[in-house]
PDB file of C-alpha atoms in Angstrom:
ATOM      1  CA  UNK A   1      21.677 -13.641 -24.832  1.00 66.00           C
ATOM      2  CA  UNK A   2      25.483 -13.251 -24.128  1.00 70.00           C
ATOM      3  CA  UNK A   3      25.189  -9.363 -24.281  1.00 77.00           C
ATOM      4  CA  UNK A   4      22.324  -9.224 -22.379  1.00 69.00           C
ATOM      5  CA  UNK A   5      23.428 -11.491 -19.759  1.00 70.00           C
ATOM      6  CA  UNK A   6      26.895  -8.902 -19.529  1.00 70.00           C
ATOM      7  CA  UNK A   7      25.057  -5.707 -19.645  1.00 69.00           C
ATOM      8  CA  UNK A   8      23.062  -6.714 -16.707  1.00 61.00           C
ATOM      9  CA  UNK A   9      26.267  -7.923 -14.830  1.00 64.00           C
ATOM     10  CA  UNK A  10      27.835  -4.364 -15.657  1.00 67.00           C
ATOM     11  CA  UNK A  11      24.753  -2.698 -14.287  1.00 60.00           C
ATOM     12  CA  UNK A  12      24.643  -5.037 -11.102  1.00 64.00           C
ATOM     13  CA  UNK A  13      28.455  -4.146 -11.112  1.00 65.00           C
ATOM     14  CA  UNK A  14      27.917  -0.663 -11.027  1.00 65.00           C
ATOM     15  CA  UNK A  15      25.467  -0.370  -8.610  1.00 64.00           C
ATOM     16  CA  UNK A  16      27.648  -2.147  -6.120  1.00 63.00           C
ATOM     17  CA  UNK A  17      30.724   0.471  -7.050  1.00 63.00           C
ATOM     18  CA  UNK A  18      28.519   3.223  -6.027  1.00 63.00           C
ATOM     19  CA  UNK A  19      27.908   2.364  -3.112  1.00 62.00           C
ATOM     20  CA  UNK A  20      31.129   0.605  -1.813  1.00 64.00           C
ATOM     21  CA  UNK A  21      32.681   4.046  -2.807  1.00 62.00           C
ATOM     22  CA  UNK A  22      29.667   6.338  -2.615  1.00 60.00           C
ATOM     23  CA  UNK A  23      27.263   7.393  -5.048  1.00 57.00           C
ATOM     24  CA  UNK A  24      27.423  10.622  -7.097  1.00 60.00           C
ATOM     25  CA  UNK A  25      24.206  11.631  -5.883  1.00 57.00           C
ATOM     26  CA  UNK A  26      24.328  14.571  -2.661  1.00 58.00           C
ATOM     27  CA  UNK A  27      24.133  12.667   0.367  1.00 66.00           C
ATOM     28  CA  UNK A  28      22.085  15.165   2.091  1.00 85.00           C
ATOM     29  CA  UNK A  29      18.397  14.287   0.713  1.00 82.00           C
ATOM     30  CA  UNK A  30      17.593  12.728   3.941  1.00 83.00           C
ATOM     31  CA  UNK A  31      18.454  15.887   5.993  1.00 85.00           C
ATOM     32  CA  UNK A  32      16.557  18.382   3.406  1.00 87.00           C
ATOM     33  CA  UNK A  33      13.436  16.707   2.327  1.00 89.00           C
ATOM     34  CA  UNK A  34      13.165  13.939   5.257  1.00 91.00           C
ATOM     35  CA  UNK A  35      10.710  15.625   7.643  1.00 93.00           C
ATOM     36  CA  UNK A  36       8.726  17.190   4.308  1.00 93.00           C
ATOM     37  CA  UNK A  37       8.456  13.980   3.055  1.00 95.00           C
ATOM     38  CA  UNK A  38       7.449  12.270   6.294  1.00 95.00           C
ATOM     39  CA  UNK A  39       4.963  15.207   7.365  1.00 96.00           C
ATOM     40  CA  UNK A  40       3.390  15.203   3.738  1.00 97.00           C
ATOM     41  CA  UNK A  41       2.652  11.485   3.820  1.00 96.00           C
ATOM     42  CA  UNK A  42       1.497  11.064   7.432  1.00 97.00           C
ATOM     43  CA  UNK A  43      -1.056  14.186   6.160  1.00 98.00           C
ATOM     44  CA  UNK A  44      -1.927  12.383   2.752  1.00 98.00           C
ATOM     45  CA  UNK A  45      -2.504   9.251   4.895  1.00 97.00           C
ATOM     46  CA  UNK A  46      -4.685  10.721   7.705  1.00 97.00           C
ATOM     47  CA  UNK A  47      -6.926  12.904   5.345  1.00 97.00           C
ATOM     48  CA  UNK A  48      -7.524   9.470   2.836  1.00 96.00           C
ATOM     49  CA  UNK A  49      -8.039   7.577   5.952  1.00 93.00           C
ATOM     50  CA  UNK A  50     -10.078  10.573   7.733  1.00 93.00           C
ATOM     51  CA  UNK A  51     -12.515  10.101   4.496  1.00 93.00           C
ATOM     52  CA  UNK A  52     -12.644   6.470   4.252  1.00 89.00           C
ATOM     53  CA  UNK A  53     -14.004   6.325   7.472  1.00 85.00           C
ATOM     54  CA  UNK A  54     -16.279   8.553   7.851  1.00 89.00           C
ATOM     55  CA  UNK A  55     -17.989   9.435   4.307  1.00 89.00           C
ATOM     56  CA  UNK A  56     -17.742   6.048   2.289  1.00 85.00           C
ATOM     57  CA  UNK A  57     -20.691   4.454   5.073  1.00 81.00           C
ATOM     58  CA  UNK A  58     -18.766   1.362   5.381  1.00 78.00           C
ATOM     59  CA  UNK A  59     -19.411  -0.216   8.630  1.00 74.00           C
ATOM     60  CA  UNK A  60     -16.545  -1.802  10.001  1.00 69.00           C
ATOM     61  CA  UNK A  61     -16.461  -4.939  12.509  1.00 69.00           C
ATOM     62  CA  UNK A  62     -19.706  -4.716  13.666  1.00 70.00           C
ATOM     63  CA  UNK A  63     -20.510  -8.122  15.225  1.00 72.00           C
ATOM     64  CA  UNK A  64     -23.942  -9.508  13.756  1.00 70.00           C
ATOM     65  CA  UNK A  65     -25.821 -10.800  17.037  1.00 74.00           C
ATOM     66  CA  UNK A  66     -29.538  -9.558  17.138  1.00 71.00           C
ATOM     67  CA  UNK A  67     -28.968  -7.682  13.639  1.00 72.00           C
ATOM     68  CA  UNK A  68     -29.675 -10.700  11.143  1.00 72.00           C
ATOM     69  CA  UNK A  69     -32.610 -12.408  11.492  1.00 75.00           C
ATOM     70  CA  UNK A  70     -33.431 -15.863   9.624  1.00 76.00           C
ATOM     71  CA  UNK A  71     -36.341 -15.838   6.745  1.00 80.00           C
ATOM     72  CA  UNK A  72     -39.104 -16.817   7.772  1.00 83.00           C
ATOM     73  CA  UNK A  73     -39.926 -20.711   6.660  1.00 82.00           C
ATOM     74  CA  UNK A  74     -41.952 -21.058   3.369  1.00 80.00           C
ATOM     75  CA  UNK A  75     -44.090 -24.615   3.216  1.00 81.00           C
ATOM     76  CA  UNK A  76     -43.288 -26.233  -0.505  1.00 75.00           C
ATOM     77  CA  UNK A  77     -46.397 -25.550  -2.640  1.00 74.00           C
ATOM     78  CA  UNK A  78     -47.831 -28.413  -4.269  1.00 64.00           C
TER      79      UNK A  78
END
């Protein structure tokens, strides 16, 4: 339990180096793939949502006034 509890100290550790004094990684994802990224996903979302909507036949929010009706009363048979 004592080397676990260290090696996940020394990871915690780490990750806290790298970013007090900057990771090794290339800074510049955000500037090359940012507007990719967030054009792909607002497409991905809009075409699931698109077909959600309008070819699963779900009927959303519609209020239930004059649409369900009561059964009509049955008399117990003896």
């Amino acid at each position: 339990m004592y080397r676990f509890a260290k090696a996940v100290a020394n990871v915690g550790g780490q990750a806290v180096r790298q970013v007090r004094h900057g990771s090794t990684a290339t800074q510049n994802f955000h500037s090359k793939y940012g507007m990719g990224v967030l054009v792909s996903g607002t497409v991905f979302c809009s075409v699931v949502w698109g077909y959600v909507l309008t070819q699963t036949g779900i009927e959303w929010n519609l209020s239930p006034v004059n649409r369900v009706m009561p059964k009509p009363w049955r008399e117990a048979e003896e």
